Amino acid sequence: MALKWKSKILLAKLETTYGVDSGPTSVNGILATEVALTPMEGNDLSRDLETPYLGAQGSVPVDVHAKLTFNVELAGSGTPGTAPAWGPLLRACAVAETIVVGTSVTYNPVSDDHESLAIHFMIAGTRFVMIGARGNCTIDYTSSGLPYLKFEFLGLFTQPSEQTRPEVSLAAFIKPLAVTQANTPTFTIDGVALVMRSLMLNLGNAVEPRFLIGSEGILITDKAESVETKVEAVPLGTLNPFALAAAQTDVAIELVHGLVAGNIASLSVSKAQMQRPQGLENAQNIVEWPLRLVPIPTVGNDQWSLTLT
């Protein structure tokens, strides 16, 4: 019997002990788009045998791990102070979650004690299990589109198996708001309100499979966040990115998306160094600046924050 491509189920749950399957169930369902699985990443070692005849040789697979990529709509939980269903995914990207009950949920980067996920992915009745999964995320706001969290996870490989499909609840995922003038009331760089086409914050995690005797795992060994945005050009007296880049000036970035409590997301970068502008772009015969900025820590682990209220 053919397996239907759209018959996907994605479950994810934070692990208590690294690399031990936390057993995600139907309540841990993830509502995702553009799901893509590479179940057996790794290397194939040739045996390099010397034989008395010509021909191909077999190989030995090593450092086998899995890669899973997908997007999740960026929307709150619907209730201030209640974490969204995608919270565990962001936490497994070297991010801390701070909850103020009834008020807010805030995410910010952390350098140590990174959490990990067990991810169960099913297509038809075939279940793929990734354990010890950690990853990277890009927060993407594009005008006239939906805001997304774009994830890429690496996890330790386990053999897939045939399993009974669970009934999955996705009720915790509320409908997102499109990125429009009405729904995105605030976007500023250095305190200057600008007309924005897009903004992407890449968490820049260095996600490394590490396979040694006595220890195998997926580690986040470094991070280097970056921001890319496209905005309508303005007179240099209003904002001069060329002078800011030449002076290595740090500026603040603020973006607020959403209007109703429980579904307002505020992305804040308190200090970002303006990089050299790469050129000018023509969009509908309007000049646009593609700008690059690098979030800089002040006291550490404060390069950016995403606050849901």
Short mmCIF file of C-alpha atoms in Angstrom, two decimals:
data_model
loop_
_atom_site.label_atom_id
_atom_site.label_comp_id
_atom_site.label_asym_id
_atom_site.label_seq_id
_atom_site.Cartn_x
_atom_site.Cartn_y
_atom_site.Cartn_z
CA MET A 1 0.00 0.00 0.00
CA ALA A 2 1.31 3.45 -0.92
CA LEU A 3 2.17 5.84 1.93
CA LYS A 4 0.45 9.21 1.66
CA TRP A 5 2.91 12.12 1.76
CA LYS A 6 0.52 14.37 3.69
CA SER A 7 -0.08 11.84 6.47
CA LYS A 8 2.48 13.44 8.79
CA ILE A 9 2.43 13.59 12.59
CA LEU A 10 5.05 15.59 14.49
CA LEU A 11 5.45 15.28 18.26
CA ALA A 12 8.13 16.94 20.41
CA LYS A 13 8.81 16.93 24.15
CA LEU A 14 11.72 18.20 26.22
CA GLU A 15 13.96 15.50 27.65
CA THR A 16 14.60 15.14 31.38
CA THR A 17 17.84 13.23 30.77
CA TYR A 18 19.83 13.98 27.65
CA GLY A 19 19.43 11.35 24.96
CA VAL A 20 16.66 9.47 26.77
CA ASP A 21 13.36 9.43 24.88
CA SER A 22 10.86 11.52 26.86
CA GLY A 23 7.99 9.77 25.11
CA PRO A 24 6.00 12.59 23.52
CA THR A 25 2.29 11.82 23.29
CA SER A 26 -0.73 13.26 21.51
CA VAL A 27 -0.66 16.39 23.72
CA ASN A 28 2.83 17.21 22.39
CA GLY A 29 1.73 17.64 18.79
CA ILE A 30 3.39 20.32 16.64
CA LEU A 31 1.52 22.20 13.91
CA ALA A 32 4.17 22.71 11.25
CA THR A 33 4.70 23.48 7.59
CA GLU A 34 7.38 22.44 5.08
CA VAL A 35 8.50 19.43 7.11
CA ALA A 36 11.58 17.70 5.67
CA LEU A 37 13.43 14.76 7.24
CA THR A 38 16.87 13.41 6.45
CA PRO A 39 16.81 10.29 8.62
CA MET A 40 20.43 9.07 8.26
CA GLU A 41 22.94 11.91 7.97
CA GLY A 42 26.54 10.86 8.56
CA ASN A 43 29.61 9.52 6.79
CA ASP A 44 30.38 6.37 4.84
CA LEU A 45 33.88 4.99 5.37
CA SER A 46 35.39 3.08 2.50
CA ARG A 47 37.28 -0.03 3.60
CA ASP A 48 39.95 0.66 0.94
CA LEU A 49 40.63 -3.04 0.46
CA GLU A 50 43.41 -4.19 -1.85
CA THR A 51 41.88 -6.88 -4.06
CA PRO A 52 43.06 -8.81 -7.14
CA TYR A 53 40.18 -7.48 -9.20
CA LEU A 54 38.46 -4.19 -10.02
CA GLY A 55 35.09 -3.21 -8.58
CA ALA A 56 33.26 -1.16 -6.02
CA GLN A 57 33.67 -1.80 -2.32
CA GLY A 58 31.21 -1.62 0.49
CA SER A 59 31.38 1.10 3.15
CA VAL A 60 30.76 1.41 6.88
CA PRO A 61 28.31 4.10 8.08
CA VAL A 62 29.55 6.20 11.01
CA ASP A 63 28.41 9.27 12.97
CA VAL A 64 24.82 8.60 11.92
CA HIS A 65 22.28 11.19 13.01
CA ALA A 66 19.01 12.68 11.77
CA LYS A 67 18.08 16.16 10.52
CA LEU A 68 14.58 17.60 10.60
CA THR A 69 13.54 21.01 9.30
CA PHE A 70 10.14 22.67 9.51
CA ASN A 71 8.39 25.99 10.10
CA VAL A 72 5.94 26.91 12.85
CA GLU A 73 3.61 29.90 12.74
CA LEU A 74 4.63 32.55 15.27
CA ALA A 75 1.56 33.20 17.40
CA GLY A 76 1.00 33.38 21.13
CA SER A 77 -0.97 30.94 23.25
CA GLY A 78 -4.03 33.19 23.37
CA THR A 79 -3.58 33.78 27.10
CA PRO A 80 -1.02 36.22 28.56
CA GLY A 81 1.49 34.43 30.74
CA THR A 82 0.82 31.00 29.19
CA ALA A 83 3.64 29.53 27.14
CA PRO A 84 2.87 28.75 23.49
CA ALA A 85 2.86 25.18 22.24
CA TRP A 86 6.05 25.86 20.27
CA GLY A 87 7.92 26.92 23.41
CA PRO A 88 9.80 23.60 23.83
CA LEU A 89 11.13 23.88 20.27
CA LEU A 90 12.69 27.28 20.92
CA ARG A 91 14.06 26.10 24.28
CA ALA A 92 15.95 23.33 22.45
CA CYS A 93 17.70 26.07 20.44
CA ALA A 94 19.72 27.35 23.44
CA VAL A 95 16.94 29.66 24.56
CA ALA A 96 15.49 30.24 28.05
CA GLU A 97 11.79 30.65 28.78
CA THR A 98 10.67 32.98 31.59
CA ILE A 99 6.99 33.03 32.55
CA VAL A 100 5.26 35.78 34.52
CA VAL A 101 1.91 34.18 35.27
CA GLY A 102 -0.97 36.11 33.76
CA THR A 103 1.35 38.66 32.17
CA SER A 104 4.08 37.50 29.81
CA VAL A 105 6.36 34.80 28.45
CA THR A 106 9.86 35.90 27.47
CA TYR A 107 12.51 34.06 25.46
CA ASN A 108 16.20 34.99 25.40
CA PRO A 109 19.47 33.23 24.53
CA VAL A 110 21.48 31.23 27.08
CA SER A 111 25.07 30.02 26.95
CA ASP A 112 24.93 26.93 29.19
CA ASP A 113 22.67 24.07 30.30
CA HIS A 114 21.04 23.75 26.90
CA GLU A 115 17.87 21.68 26.80
CA SER A 116 17.12 18.92 24.32
CA LEU A 117 14.12 17.31 22.67
CA ALA A 118 12.81 13.91 21.80
CA ILE A 119 11.05 14.23 18.44
CA HIS A 120 8.72 11.62 17.00
CA PHE A 121 7.90 12.05 13.33
CA MET A 122 5.40 9.76 11.63
CA ILE A 123 4.51 9.44 7.99
CA ALA A 124 1.70 6.96 7.51
CA GLY A 125 2.52 4.26 10.09
CA THR A 126 6.31 4.65 9.98
CA ARG A 127 7.73 6.39 13.04
CA PHE A 128 11.13 8.08 13.10
CA VAL A 129 12.49 8.98 16.54
CA MET A 130 15.19 11.59 17.13
CA ILE A 131 16.62 11.85 20.64
CA GLY A 132 18.97 14.42 22.12
CA ALA A 133 17.81 16.89 19.48
CA ARG A 134 19.05 20.46 19.48
CA GLY A 135 18.85 23.04 16.75
CA ASN A 136 18.78 26.50 15.29
CA CYS A 137 15.91 28.87 14.59
CA THR A 138 15.30 31.85 12.35
CA ILE A 139 12.51 34.26 13.26
CA ASP A 140 11.02 35.50 10.00
CA TYR A 141 8.65 38.44 9.48
CA THR A 142 7.84 39.14 5.82
CA SER A 143 5.21 41.67 4.79
CA SER A 144 1.98 40.24 3.38
CA GLY A 145 3.00 36.85 4.76
CA LEU A 146 2.74 34.95 8.03
CA PRO A 147 5.39 35.23 10.75
CA TYR A 148 7.35 32.01 11.16
CA LEU A 149 9.81 30.30 13.41
CA LYS A 150 12.00 28.30 11.02
CA PHE A 151 13.68 25.37 12.76
CA GLU A 152 16.49 22.99 11.87
CA PHE A 153 17.14 20.18 14.36
CA LEU A 154 19.82 17.51 14.55
CA GLY A 155 19.22 14.45 16.71
CA LEU A 156 20.67 11.06 17.48
CA PHE A 157 19.51 8.33 15.11
CA THR A 158 17.30 5.42 16.10
CA GLN A 159 15.92 2.77 13.80
CA PRO A 160 12.45 3.65 12.45
CA SER A 161 9.57 1.30 13.15
CA GLU A 162 5.93 0.72 12.31
CA GLN A 163 3.61 2.04 15.03
CA THR A 164 -0.06 2.80 15.62
CA ARG A 165 -0.81 6.40 14.75
CA PRO A 166 -1.89 8.49 17.76
CA GLU A 167 -4.74 10.97 17.81
CA VAL A 168 -2.99 14.33 17.97
CA SER A 169 -4.38 17.50 19.55
CA LEU A 170 -3.25 20.75 17.92
CA ALA A 171 -5.77 23.00 19.68
CA ALA A 172 -2.97 24.87 21.51
CA PHE A 173 -1.85 26.46 18.23
CA ILE A 174 -3.92 29.57 17.56
CA LYS A 175 -4.27 31.32 14.23
CA PRO A 176 -1.44 33.73 13.40
CA LEU A 177 -1.83 37.29 12.17
CA ALA A 178 -0.43 38.27 8.79
CA VAL A 179 2.47 40.72 8.78
CA THR A 180 0.70 43.92 7.69
CA GLN A 181 0.61 47.58 8.62
CA ALA A 182 -2.48 46.98 10.76
CA ASN A 183 -1.11 43.92 12.59
CA THR A 184 2.50 45.08 12.99
CA PRO A 185 2.21 48.50 14.60
CA THR A 186 5.87 49.02 15.56
CA PHE A 187 9.13 48.67 13.67
CA THR A 188 12.07 50.93 14.47
CA ILE A 189 15.82 50.99 14.02
CA ASP A 190 17.70 53.40 16.27
CA GLY A 191 14.32 54.80 17.31
CA VAL A 192 13.39 55.69 13.72
CA ALA A 193 10.12 54.25 12.39
CA LEU A 194 10.77 52.67 8.99
CA VAL A 195 8.70 51.03 6.27
CA MET A 196 9.71 47.37 6.40
CA ARG A 197 9.50 44.66 3.76
CA SER A 198 11.06 41.89 5.85
CA LEU A 199 13.10 41.11 8.93
CA MET A 200 14.87 37.89 9.86
CA LEU A 201 16.68 37.16 13.13
CA ASN A 202 18.91 34.10 12.80
CA LEU A 203 19.92 32.71 16.20
CA GLY A 204 23.14 31.55 14.56
CA ASN A 205 23.62 28.41 16.65
CA ALA A 206 26.58 26.19 15.79
CA VAL A 207 24.91 22.79 16.11
CA GLU A 208 27.52 20.04 16.12
CA PRO A 209 27.14 16.25 16.14
CA ARG A 210 29.89 14.92 18.44
CA PHE A 211 30.61 11.19 18.37
CA LEU A 212 33.37 10.01 20.70
CA ILE A 213 34.05 6.92 22.78
CA GLY A 214 32.05 7.36 25.98
CA SER A 215 29.93 10.25 24.69
CA GLU A 216 27.67 10.83 21.70
CA GLY A 217 25.45 13.86 21.38
CA ILE A 218 24.31 16.96 19.58
CA LEU A 219 25.91 20.10 21.04
CA ILE A 220 25.41 23.81 20.55
CA THR A 221 29.02 24.94 20.74
CA ASP A 222 28.71 28.60 19.77
CA LYS A 223 26.27 31.19 18.50
CA ALA A 224 26.44 34.35 16.42
CA GLU A 225 23.10 36.02 15.86
CA SER A 226 22.43 38.12 12.79
CA VAL A 227 19.61 40.34 11.57
CA GLU A 228 18.72 40.95 7.95
CA THR A 229 16.03 43.44 7.05
CA LYS A 230 14.79 45.27 3.97
CA VAL A 231 13.37 48.74 4.45
CA GLU A 232 12.39 51.70 2.33
CA ALA A 233 15.31 54.11 2.02
CA VAL A 234 14.91 57.44 3.79
CA PRO A 235 16.91 60.69 3.63
CA LEU A 236 20.26 60.33 5.37
CA GLY A 237 19.27 63.04 7.82
CA THR A 238 16.60 60.65 9.10
CA LEU A 239 18.75 57.51 9.25
CA ASN A 240 22.23 57.08 7.78
CA PRO A 241 23.21 53.39 7.77
CA PHE A 242 26.47 54.19 5.93
CA ALA A 243 27.68 56.51 8.67
CA LEU A 244 26.45 54.11 11.36
CA ALA A 245 28.38 51.24 9.74
CA ALA A 246 31.55 53.30 9.31
CA ALA A 247 31.44 54.34 12.97
CA GLN A 248 30.63 50.77 14.12
CA THR A 249 27.59 52.19 15.86
CA ASP A 250 25.22 50.07 17.92
CA VAL A 251 21.51 50.68 17.44
CA ALA A 252 18.31 49.24 18.89
CA ILE A 253 15.75 47.28 16.88
CA GLU A 254 12.13 46.98 17.99
CA LEU A 255 9.33 45.08 16.28
CA VAL A 256 5.85 44.54 17.74
CA HIS A 257 3.42 42.20 16.01
CA GLY A 258 -0.12 41.61 17.19
CA LEU A 259 -2.94 43.63 18.70
CA VAL A 260 -4.86 41.50 21.20
CA ALA A 261 -3.59 40.31 24.59
CA GLY A 262 -2.41 36.73 24.37
CA ASN A 263 -1.19 37.15 20.82
CA ILE A 264 1.25 40.09 20.90
CA ALA A 265 4.90 39.30 20.15
CA SER A 266 7.57 41.94 20.80
CA LEU A 267 11.01 41.29 19.32
CA SER A 268 13.70 43.47 20.85
CA VAL A 269 17.40 43.80 20.06
CA SER A 270 18.78 46.40 22.45
CA LYS A 271 22.20 46.70 20.82
CA ALA A 272 22.99 45.73 17.23
CA GLN A 273 26.03 46.85 15.24
CA MET A 274 25.14 48.16 11.81
CA GLN A 275 27.10 46.32 9.11
CA ARG A 276 28.21 47.75 5.77
CA PRO A 277 25.17 48.15 3.47
CA GLN A 278 25.66 45.95 0.41
CA GLY A 279 23.82 48.14 -2.06
CA LEU A 280 20.49 49.56 -3.10
CA GLU A 281 17.49 47.65 -4.42
CA ASN A 282 14.64 48.63 -6.71
CA ALA A 283 11.19 47.41 -5.65
CA GLN A 284 8.26 48.81 -7.63
CA ASN A 285 10.55 51.73 -8.56
CA ILE A 286 11.07 52.53 -4.88
CA VAL A 287 14.57 52.53 -3.37
CA GLU A 288 15.03 49.94 -0.62
CA TRP A 289 17.96 49.25 1.69
CA PRO A 290 18.92 45.67 2.48
CA LEU A 291 20.48 46.10 5.92
CA ARG A 292 22.54 43.68 8.00
CA LEU A 293 23.00 44.05 11.75
CA VAL A 294 24.75 41.96 14.42
CA PRO A 295 23.14 41.74 17.88
CA ILE A 296 25.78 42.37 20.56
CA PRO A 297 25.60 41.19 24.21
CA THR A 298 25.69 43.82 26.93
CA VAL A 299 26.00 41.73 30.10
CA GLY A 300 25.61 38.40 28.30
CA ASN A 301 22.64 36.37 27.07
CA ASP A 302 20.73 39.58 26.31
CA GLN A 303 21.41 39.97 22.59
CA TRP A 304 17.70 39.69 21.87
CA SER A 305 14.39 38.88 23.49
CA LEU A 306 10.99 37.75 22.24
CA THR A 307 8.23 38.64 24.66
CA LEU A 308 4.67 37.38 24.34
CA THR A 309 1.96 39.37 26.12
#
